[in-house]
Coordinates of C-alpha atoms in Angstrom, one line a residue:
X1 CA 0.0 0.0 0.0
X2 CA 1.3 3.2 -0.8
X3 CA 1.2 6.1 1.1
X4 CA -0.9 9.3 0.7
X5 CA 0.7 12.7 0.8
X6 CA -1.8 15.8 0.9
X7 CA -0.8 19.4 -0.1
X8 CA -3.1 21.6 1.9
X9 CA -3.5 25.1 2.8
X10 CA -6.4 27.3 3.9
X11 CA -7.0 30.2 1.3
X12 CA -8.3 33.9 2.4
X13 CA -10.3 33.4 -0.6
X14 CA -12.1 30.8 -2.9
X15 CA -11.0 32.9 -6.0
X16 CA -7.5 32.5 -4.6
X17 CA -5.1 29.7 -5.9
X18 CA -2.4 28.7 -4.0
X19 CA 1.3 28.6 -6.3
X20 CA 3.1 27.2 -3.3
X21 CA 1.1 23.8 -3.0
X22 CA 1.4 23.6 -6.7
X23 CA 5.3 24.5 -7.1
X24 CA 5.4 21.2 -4.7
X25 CA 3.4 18.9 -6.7
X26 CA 5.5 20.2 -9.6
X27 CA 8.8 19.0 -7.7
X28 CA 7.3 15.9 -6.0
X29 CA 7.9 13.6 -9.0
X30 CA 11.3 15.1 -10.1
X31 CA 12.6 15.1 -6.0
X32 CA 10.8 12.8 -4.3
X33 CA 10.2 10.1 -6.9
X34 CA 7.3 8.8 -9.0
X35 CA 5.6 6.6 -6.5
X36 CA 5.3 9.5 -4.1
X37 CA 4.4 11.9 -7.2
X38 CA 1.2 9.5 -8.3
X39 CA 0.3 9.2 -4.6
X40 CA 0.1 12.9 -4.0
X41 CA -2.7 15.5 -4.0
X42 CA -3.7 18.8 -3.6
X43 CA -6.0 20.2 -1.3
X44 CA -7.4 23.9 -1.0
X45 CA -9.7 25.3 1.8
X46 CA -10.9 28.7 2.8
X47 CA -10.2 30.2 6.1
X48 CA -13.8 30.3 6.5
X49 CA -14.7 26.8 6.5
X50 CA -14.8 25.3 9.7
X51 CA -11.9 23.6 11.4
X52 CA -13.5 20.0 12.1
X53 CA -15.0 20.0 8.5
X54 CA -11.4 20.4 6.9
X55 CA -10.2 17.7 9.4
X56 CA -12.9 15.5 8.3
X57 CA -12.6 16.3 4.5
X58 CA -8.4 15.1 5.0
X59 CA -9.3 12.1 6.8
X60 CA -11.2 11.0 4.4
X61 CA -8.0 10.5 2.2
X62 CA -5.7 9.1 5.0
X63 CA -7.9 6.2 6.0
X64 CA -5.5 3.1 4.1
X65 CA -6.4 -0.2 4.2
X66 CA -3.0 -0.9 5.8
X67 CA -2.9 0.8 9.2
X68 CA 1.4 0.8 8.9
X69 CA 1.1 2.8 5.6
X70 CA 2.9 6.5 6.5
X71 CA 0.5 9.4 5.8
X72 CA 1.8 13.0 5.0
X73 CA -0.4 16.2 5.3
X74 CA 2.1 19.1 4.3
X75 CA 0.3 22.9 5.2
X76 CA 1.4 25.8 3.9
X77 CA 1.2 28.4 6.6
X78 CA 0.7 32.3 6.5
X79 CA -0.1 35.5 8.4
X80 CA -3.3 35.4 7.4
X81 CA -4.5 31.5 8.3
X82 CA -2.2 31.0 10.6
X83 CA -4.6 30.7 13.5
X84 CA -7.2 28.5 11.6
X85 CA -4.4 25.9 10.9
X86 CA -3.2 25.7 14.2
X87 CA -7.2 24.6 15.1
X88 CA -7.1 22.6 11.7
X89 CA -3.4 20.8 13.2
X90 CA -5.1 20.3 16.9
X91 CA -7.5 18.5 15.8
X92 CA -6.0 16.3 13.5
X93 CA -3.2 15.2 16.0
X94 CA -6.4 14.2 18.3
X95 CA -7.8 11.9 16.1
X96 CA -5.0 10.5 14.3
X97 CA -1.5 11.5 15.9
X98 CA -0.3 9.0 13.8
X99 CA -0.2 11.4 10.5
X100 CA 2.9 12.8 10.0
X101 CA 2.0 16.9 9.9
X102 CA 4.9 19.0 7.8
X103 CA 4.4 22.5 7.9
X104 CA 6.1 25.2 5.5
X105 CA 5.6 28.9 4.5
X106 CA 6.6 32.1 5.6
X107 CA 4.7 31.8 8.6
X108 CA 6.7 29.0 10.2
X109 CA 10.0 30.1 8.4
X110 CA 11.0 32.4 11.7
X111 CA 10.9 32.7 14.9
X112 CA 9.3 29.0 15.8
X113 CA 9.7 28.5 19.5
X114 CA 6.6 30.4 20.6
X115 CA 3.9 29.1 17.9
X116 CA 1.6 26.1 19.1
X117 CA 1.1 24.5 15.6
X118 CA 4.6 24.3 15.0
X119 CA 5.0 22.5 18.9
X120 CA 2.5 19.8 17.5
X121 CA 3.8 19.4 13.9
X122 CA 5.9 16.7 13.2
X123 CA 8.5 18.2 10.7
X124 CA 8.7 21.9 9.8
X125 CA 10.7 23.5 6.6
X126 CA 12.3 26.6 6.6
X127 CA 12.3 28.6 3.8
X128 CA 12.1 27.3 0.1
X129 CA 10.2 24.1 0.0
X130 CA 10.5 23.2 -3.8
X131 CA 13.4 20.7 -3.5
X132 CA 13.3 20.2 0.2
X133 CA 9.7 18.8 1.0
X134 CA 9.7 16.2 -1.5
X135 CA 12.8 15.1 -0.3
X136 CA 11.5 15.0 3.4
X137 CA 8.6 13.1 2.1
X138 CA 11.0 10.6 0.1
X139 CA 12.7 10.0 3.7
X140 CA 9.9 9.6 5.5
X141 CA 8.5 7.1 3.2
X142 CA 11.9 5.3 2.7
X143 CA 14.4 6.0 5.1
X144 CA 16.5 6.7 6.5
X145 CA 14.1 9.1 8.7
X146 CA 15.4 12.8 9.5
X147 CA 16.9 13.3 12.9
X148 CA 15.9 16.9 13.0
X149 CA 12.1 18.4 13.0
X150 CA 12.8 21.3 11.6
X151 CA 14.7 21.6 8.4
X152 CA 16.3 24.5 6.4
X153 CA 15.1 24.4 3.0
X154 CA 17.5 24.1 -0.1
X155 CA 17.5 27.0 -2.1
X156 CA 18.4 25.7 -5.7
X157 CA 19.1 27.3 -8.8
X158 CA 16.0 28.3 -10.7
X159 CA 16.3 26.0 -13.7
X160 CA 16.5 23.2 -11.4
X161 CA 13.1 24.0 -10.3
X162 CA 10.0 22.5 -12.3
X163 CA 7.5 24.6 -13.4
X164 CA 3.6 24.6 -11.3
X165 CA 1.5 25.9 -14.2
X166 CA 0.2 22.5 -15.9
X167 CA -1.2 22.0 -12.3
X168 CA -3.6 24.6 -12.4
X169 CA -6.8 22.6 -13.2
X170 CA -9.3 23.5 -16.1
X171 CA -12.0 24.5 -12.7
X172 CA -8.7 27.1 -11.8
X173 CA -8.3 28.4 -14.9
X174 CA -12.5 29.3 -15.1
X175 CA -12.7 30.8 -12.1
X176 CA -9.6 31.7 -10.3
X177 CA -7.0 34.1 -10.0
X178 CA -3.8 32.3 -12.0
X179 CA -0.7 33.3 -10.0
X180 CA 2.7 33.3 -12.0
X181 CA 6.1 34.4 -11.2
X182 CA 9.0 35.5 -13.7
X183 CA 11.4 36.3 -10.5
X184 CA 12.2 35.4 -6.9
X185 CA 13.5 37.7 -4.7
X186 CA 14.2 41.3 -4.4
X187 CA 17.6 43.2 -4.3
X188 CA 15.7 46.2 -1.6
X189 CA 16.0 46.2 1.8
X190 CA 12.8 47.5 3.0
X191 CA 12.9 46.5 6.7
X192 CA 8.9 45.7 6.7
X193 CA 9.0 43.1 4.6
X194 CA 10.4 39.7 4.4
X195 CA 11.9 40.2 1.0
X196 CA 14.6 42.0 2.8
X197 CA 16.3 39.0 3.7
X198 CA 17.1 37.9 -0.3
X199 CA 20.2 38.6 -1.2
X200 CA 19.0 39.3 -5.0
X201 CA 16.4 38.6 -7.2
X202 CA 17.0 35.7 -9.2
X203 CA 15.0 35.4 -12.8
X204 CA 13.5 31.9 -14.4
X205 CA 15.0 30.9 -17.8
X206 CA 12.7 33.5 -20.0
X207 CA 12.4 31.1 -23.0
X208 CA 10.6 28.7 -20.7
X209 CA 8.6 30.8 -18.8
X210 CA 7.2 32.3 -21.9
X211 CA 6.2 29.2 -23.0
X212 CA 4.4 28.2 -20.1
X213 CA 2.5 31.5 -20.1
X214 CA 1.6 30.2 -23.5
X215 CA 0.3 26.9 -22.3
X216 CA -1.6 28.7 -20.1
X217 CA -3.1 30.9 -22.4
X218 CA -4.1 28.2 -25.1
X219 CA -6.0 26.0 -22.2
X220 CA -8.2 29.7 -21.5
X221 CA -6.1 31.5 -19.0
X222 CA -7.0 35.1 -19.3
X223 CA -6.6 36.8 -15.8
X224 CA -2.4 36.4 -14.6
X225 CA -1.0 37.7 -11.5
X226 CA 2.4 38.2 -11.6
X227 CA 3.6 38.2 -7.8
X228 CA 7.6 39.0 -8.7
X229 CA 8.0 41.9 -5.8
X230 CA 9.9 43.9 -8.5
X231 CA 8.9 43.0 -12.4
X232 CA 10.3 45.6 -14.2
X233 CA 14.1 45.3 -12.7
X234 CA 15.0 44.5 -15.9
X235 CA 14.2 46.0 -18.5
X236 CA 14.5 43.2 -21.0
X237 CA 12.3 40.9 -19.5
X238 CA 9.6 42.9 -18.8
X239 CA 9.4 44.2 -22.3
X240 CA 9.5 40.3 -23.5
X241 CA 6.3 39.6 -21.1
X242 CA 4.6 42.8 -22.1
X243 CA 4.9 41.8 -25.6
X244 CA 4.0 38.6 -25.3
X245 CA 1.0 39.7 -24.1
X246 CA 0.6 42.3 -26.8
X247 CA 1.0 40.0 -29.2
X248 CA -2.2 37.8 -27.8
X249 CA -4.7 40.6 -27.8
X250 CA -3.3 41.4 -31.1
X251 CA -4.7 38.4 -32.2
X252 CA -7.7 37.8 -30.6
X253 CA -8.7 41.5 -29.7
X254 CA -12.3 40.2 -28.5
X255 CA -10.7 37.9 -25.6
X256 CA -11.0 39.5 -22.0
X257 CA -7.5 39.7 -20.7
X258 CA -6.4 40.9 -17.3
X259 CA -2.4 40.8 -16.3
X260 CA -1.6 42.2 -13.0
X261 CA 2.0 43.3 -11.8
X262 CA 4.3 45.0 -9.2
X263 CA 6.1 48.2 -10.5
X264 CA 9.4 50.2 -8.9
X265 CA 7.8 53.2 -9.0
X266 CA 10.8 55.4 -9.8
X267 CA 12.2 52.7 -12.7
X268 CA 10.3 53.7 -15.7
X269 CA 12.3 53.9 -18.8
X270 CA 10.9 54.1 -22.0
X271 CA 10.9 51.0 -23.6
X272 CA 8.5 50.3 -20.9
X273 CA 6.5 53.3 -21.4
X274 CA 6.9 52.7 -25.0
X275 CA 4.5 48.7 -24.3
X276 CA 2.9 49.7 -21.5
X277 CA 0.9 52.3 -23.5
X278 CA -0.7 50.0 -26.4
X279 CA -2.3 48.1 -23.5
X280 CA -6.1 49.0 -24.3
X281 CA -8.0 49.7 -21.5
X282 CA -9.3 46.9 -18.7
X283 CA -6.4 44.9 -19.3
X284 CA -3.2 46.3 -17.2
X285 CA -2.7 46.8 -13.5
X286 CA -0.2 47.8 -11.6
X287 CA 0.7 47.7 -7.8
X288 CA 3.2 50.6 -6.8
X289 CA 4.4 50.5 -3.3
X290 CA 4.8 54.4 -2.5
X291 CA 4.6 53.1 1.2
X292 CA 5.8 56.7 2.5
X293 CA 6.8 60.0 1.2
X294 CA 8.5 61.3 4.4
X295 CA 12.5 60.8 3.5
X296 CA 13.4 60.4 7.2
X297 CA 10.4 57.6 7.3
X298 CA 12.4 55.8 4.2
X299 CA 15.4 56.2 5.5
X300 CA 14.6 54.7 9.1
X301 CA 13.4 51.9 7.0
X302 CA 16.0 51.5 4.3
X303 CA 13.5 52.1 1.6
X304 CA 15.8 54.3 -1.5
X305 CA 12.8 56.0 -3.8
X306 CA 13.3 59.0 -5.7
X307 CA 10.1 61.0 -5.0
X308 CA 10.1 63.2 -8.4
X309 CA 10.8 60.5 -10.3
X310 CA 7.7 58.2 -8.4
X311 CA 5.9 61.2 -9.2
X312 CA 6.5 61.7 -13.1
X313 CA 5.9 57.9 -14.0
X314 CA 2.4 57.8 -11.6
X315 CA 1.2 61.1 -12.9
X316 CA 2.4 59.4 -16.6
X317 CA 0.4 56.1 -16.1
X318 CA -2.1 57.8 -15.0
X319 CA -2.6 60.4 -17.8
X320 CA -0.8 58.7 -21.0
X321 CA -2.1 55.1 -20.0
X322 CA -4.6 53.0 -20.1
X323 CA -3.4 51.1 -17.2
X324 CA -5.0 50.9 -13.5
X325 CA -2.9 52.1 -11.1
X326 CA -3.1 50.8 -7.5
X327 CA -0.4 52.5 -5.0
X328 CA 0.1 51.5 -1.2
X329 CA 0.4 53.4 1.6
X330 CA 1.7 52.1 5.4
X331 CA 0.2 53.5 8.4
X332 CA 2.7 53.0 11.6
X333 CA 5.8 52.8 10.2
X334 CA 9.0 54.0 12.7
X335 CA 9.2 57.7 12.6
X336 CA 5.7 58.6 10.6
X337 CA 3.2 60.7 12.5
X338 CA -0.1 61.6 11.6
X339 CA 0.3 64.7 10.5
X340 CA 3.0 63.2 8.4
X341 CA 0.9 60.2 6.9
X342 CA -1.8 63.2 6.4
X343 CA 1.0 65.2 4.0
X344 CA 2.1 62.2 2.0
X345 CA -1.2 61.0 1.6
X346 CA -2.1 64.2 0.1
X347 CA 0.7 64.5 -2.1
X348 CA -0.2 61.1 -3.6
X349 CA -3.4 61.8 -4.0
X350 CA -2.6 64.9 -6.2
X351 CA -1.0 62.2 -8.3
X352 CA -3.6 60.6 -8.8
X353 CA -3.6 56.9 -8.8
X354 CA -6.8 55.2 -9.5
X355 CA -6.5 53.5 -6.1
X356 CA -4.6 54.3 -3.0
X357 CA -4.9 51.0 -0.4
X358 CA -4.3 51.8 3.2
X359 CA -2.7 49.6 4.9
X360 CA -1.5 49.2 8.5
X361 CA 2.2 47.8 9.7
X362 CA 2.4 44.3 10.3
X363 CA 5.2 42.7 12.4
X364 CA 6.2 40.1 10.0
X365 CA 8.4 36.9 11.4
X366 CA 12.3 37.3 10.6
X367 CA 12.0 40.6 9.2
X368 CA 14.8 43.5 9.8
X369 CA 11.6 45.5 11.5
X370 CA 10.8 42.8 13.9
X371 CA 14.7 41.7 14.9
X372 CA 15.6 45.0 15.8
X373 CA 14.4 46.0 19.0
X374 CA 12.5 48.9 18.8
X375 CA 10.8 49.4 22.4
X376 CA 8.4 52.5 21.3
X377 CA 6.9 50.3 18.6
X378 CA 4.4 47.8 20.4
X379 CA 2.4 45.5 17.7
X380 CA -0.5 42.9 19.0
X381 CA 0.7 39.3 19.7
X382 CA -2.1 37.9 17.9
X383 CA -2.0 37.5 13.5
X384 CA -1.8 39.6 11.6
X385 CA 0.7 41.5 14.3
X386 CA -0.7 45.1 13.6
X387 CA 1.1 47.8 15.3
X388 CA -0.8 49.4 18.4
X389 CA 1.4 52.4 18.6
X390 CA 4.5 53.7 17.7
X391 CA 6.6 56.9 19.8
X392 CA 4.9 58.9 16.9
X393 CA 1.5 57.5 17.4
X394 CA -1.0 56.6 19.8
X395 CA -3.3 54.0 19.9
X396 CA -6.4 55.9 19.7
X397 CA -5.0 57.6 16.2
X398 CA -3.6 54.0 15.3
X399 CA -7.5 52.4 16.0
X400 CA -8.9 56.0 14.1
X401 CA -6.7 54.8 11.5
X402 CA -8.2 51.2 11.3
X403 CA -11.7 52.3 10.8
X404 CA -10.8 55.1 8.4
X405 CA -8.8 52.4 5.9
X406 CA -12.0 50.3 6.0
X407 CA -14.4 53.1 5.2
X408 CA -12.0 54.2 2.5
X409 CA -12.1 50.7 0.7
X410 CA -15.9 50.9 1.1
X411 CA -16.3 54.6 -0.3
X412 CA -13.3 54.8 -2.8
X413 CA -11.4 52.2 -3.2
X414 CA -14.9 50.4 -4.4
X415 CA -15.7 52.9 -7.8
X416 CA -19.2 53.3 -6.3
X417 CA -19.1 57.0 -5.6
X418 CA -16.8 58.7 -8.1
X419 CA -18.5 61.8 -7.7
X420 CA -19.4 62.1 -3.9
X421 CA -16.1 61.1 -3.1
X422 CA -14.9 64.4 -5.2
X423 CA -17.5 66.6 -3.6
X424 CA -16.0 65.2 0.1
X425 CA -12.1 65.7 -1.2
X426 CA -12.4 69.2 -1.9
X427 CA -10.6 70.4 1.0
X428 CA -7.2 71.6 1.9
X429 CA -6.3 68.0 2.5
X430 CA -8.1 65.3 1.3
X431 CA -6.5 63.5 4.6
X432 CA -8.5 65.7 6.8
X433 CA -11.8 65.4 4.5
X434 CA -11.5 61.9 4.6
X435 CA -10.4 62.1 8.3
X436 CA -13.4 63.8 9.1
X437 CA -16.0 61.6 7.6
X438 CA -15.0 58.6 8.8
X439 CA -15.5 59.8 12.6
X440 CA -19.1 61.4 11.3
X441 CA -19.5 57.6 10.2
X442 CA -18.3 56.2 12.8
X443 CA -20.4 58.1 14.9
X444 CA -23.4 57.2 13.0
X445 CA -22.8 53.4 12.1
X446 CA -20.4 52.1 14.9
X447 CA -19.3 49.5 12.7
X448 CA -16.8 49.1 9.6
X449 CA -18.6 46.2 8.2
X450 CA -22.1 45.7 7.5
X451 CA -22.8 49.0 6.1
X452 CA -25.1 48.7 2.6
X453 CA -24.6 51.4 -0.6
X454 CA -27.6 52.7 0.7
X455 CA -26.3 53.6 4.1
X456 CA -23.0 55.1 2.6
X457 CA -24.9 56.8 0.1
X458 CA -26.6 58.3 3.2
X459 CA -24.3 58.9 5.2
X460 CA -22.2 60.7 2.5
X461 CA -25.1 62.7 1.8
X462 CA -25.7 63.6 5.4
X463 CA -21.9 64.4 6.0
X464 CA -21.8 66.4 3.1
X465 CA -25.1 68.5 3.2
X466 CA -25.3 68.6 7.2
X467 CA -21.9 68.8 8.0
X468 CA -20.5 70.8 5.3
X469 CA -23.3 73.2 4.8
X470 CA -23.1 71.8 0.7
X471 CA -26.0 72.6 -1.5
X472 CA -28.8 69.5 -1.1
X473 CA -29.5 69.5 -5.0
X474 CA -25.8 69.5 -6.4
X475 CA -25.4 66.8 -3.8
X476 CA -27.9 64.5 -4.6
X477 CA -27.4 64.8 -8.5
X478 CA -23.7 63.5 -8.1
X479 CA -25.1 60.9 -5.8
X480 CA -27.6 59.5 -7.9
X481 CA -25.3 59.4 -10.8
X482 CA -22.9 57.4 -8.8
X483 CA -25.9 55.2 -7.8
X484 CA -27.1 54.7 -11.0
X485 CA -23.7 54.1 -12.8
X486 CA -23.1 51.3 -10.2
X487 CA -26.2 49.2 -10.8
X488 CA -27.7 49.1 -7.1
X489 CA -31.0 48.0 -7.5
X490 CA -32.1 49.6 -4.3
X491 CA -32.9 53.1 -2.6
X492 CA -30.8 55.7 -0.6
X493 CA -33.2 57.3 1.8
X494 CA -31.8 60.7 0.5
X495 CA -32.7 59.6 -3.1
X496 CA -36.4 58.7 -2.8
X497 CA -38.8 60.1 -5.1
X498 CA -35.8 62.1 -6.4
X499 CA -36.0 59.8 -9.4
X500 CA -39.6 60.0 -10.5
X501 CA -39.7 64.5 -10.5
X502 CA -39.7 65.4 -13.7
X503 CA -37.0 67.4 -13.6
X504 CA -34.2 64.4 -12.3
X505 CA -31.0 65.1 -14.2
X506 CA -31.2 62.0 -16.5
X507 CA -29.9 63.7 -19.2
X508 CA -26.4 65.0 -17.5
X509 CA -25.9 61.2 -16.0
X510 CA -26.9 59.7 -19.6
X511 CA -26.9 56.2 -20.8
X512 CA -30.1 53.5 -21.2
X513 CA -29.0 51.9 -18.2
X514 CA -30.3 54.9 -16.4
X515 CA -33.5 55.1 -18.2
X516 CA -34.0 51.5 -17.2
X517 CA -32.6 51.5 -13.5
X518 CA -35.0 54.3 -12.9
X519 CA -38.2 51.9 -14.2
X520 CA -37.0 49.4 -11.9
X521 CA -36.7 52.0 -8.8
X522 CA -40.4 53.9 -9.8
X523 CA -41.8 49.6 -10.0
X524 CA -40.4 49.6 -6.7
X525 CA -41.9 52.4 -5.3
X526 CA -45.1 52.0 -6.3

């Protein structure tokens, strides 16, 4: 009887397929043999399914007629389902202890001594897994059995890892996210993140990896996200994906495409510019971590970005492109107060990326920011490790953030209110606008989740005509063209029988869509 080896991990998201798992299927056969490679499978969950039903759904597959047959369950471990394997782990060791549990991922790759599920794993690897858990698995299986439970995973050369792509299943390419990578590694040092600790970044052979994008393309892959932390390092290769994907919508201009990557925002030479602007629109994204504009900020976190130069190629995407731009911001990092978030927020703003996603600092495990010991920065013990407050922030601004970063998703990062959100900005500081609305909502609601349109639509409409003494009419006209142009089928109290007067502004908002969403409203009104 041969033994069973699952590849499981627990997902933030259905839509979300895991390239880990599948880089170790990929390497199973070539390092840990072919019986082990025709024995193994892959298993995805959601953090939202219940503990004891993931248990049972495993279990299921480890139940061999032979009771001596060895069992493997590998996990792959991160910030975010950290705490729901850990239950997942518990449980299984309590009704089979006998199953060997190997866990792996950048979770479990630091600082181990004070985690729970790595105390009731069997076997933990460190780092890369591609070569080194199939080989564990080989041992296991064969012999002779490692001495050590936790291992330090080989990092090998690029080409002498095997492609995961032909393991995405027909069901993944349908209806999933399709993550890819052209690169490992980054050469920056940024002391937040994990990447710091690579020495380089290392590229895949291009010729190969082209031709698995192409495989992936012919089978009906059209959305790819490219997760190399910095794609256009060089130059060359990025102009070889960019035109390989040029050269598909070229020839099938109908096809939906989607192709999402990371950009250095101050690298942006103009071969690049040159592709990046015959993308049509809908089709590119781009994530830019800005992070901070305060230069003392950067500096305490051994960040190097040339502000004028971040700002010429955002304000250029942005203007000369079709492309979607997305740009980060951290909240908490060492040195950055709120006025000085406030300042660098508004100068991004006046960029003006399509998005701007606010984020909070994490204490990630192993990185520069959480080795060094920083006494006036105090983070929560619990994932995902958010800071509480910094010697340049308190907790009560560091919680005022929280709520304002979830409110900012809901009202702008969401494309539902275009136009409110312009009436609300135009202040001073969009910071402070912002700022201030959230509290009004905060006030009103209580809660950062939960809240309809409707209610936003509301509350914006309250904020704005209550609070900022705007004129009723021009408020409600922006509204209702926001509402309208996002398909809600509903009604805003602050929009009722707005709609039906015969002088609603249909003509400025346009469009047969809003001649027909208003039928639907007056049907539902009556």
């Amino acid at each position: 009887m041969h033994p069973r080896i699952i590849l499981a991990t627990l997902n933030a998201k259905f839509i979300h397929a895991s390239l880990g798992l599948r880089y170790l299927l990929a390497n199973m056969q070539r390092y840990g043999g072919e019986d082990l490679y025709q024995h193994t499978v892959l298993q995805e969950f959601t953090i939202h399914r219940s503990p004891q039903d993931i248990v049972d759904t495993l279990l299921a597959q480890c139940s061999p007629a032979n009771s001596l047959a060895v069992q493997i369950i590998g996990f792959g471990v991160y910030i975010w389902n950290v705490q729901q394997t850990g239950q997942v782990i518990a449980l299984l060791k309590a009704q089979r202890p006998d199953v060997k549990i190997v866990l792996g991922g950048p979770e479990v790759s630091h600082e181990l001594e004070d985690q729970p599920l790595v105390a009731w794993a069997d076997f933990v690897v460190t780092g890369w897994g591609d070569v080194s858990f199939p080989q564990l698995c080989r041992a296991l299986v064969h012999g002779p059995r490692p001495l050590m439970k936790v291992i330090a995973g080989v990092q090998p050369r690029l080409d002498e890892i095997a492609f995961p792509y032909a393991h995405y299943s027909d069901n993944d390419l349908a209806q999933r996210v399709l993550y890819v990578e052209a690169s490992r590694g980054c050469p920056f040092k940024c002391e937040f993140c994990l990447s710091a600790l690579d020495k380089t970044a290392w590229a895949f052979d291009l010729d190969a990896f082209i031709t698995e994008l192409d495989a992936l393309y012919l089978r009906g892959a059209r959305t790819f996200k490219f997760v190399d932390r910095t794609f256009n390092l060089k130059i060359d290769a990025s102009v070889r994906i960019l035109e390989f994907f040029l050269e598909r919508l070229a020839e099938q201009p109908l096809e939906p495409l989607f192709v999402h990557f990371e950009l250095v925002p101050d690298q942006l030479p103009e071969r690049l510019k040159e592709c990046i602007a015959q993308f049509p629109e809908g089709v590119l994204q781009f994530e830019v971590g800005i992070q901070s504009l305060n230069p003392e900020v950067q500096l305490a976190i051994s960040r190097r970005q040339e502000s004028a130069k971040t700002q010429a190629n955002v304000q250029w995407l942005t203007q000369k492109t079709h492309a979607h731009l997305h740009a980060d911001l951290i909240f908490g990092l060492p040195g950055e107060s709120w006025e000085s978030f406030a300042k660098g927020f508004d100068t991004l703003w006046s960029w003006g990326p399509h998005e701007i996603q606010l984020g909070v600092l994490k204490r990630l495990r192993g990185t520069p920011l959480a080795i060094k010991a920083r006494p006036h920065m105090v983070f929560h013990n619990e994932p995902p490790y958010a800071v509480l407050h910094t010697d340049a922030l308190t907790n009560a601004e560091v919680q005022a953030f929280t709520r304002l970063a979830r409110y900012w998703d809901l009202v702008a990062n969401s494309g539902r209110l275009g136009r409110g959100l312009k009436l609300l900005l135009q202040a001073p500081s969009a910071f402070a606008a912002f700022s201030s609305f959230a509290i009004f909502l905060w006030q009103q609601c209580g809660a950062t989740s939960g809240l309809t349109p409707e209610a936003l639509v509301d509350s914006l409409f309250d904020f704005l005509v209550g609070e900022r003494g705007m004129q009723a009419s021009a408020v409600r006209e922006a509204l209702l063209a926001d509402y309208i142009a996002s398909g809600a089928r509903a009604m805003p109290n602050c929009l009722k029988g707005y709609l039906l007067r015969p002088d609603a502004p249909l003509g400025k908002i346009g469009s047969n869509h809003a001649k027909r969403q208003q039928r639907h409203v007056s049907e539902n009104l009556s």
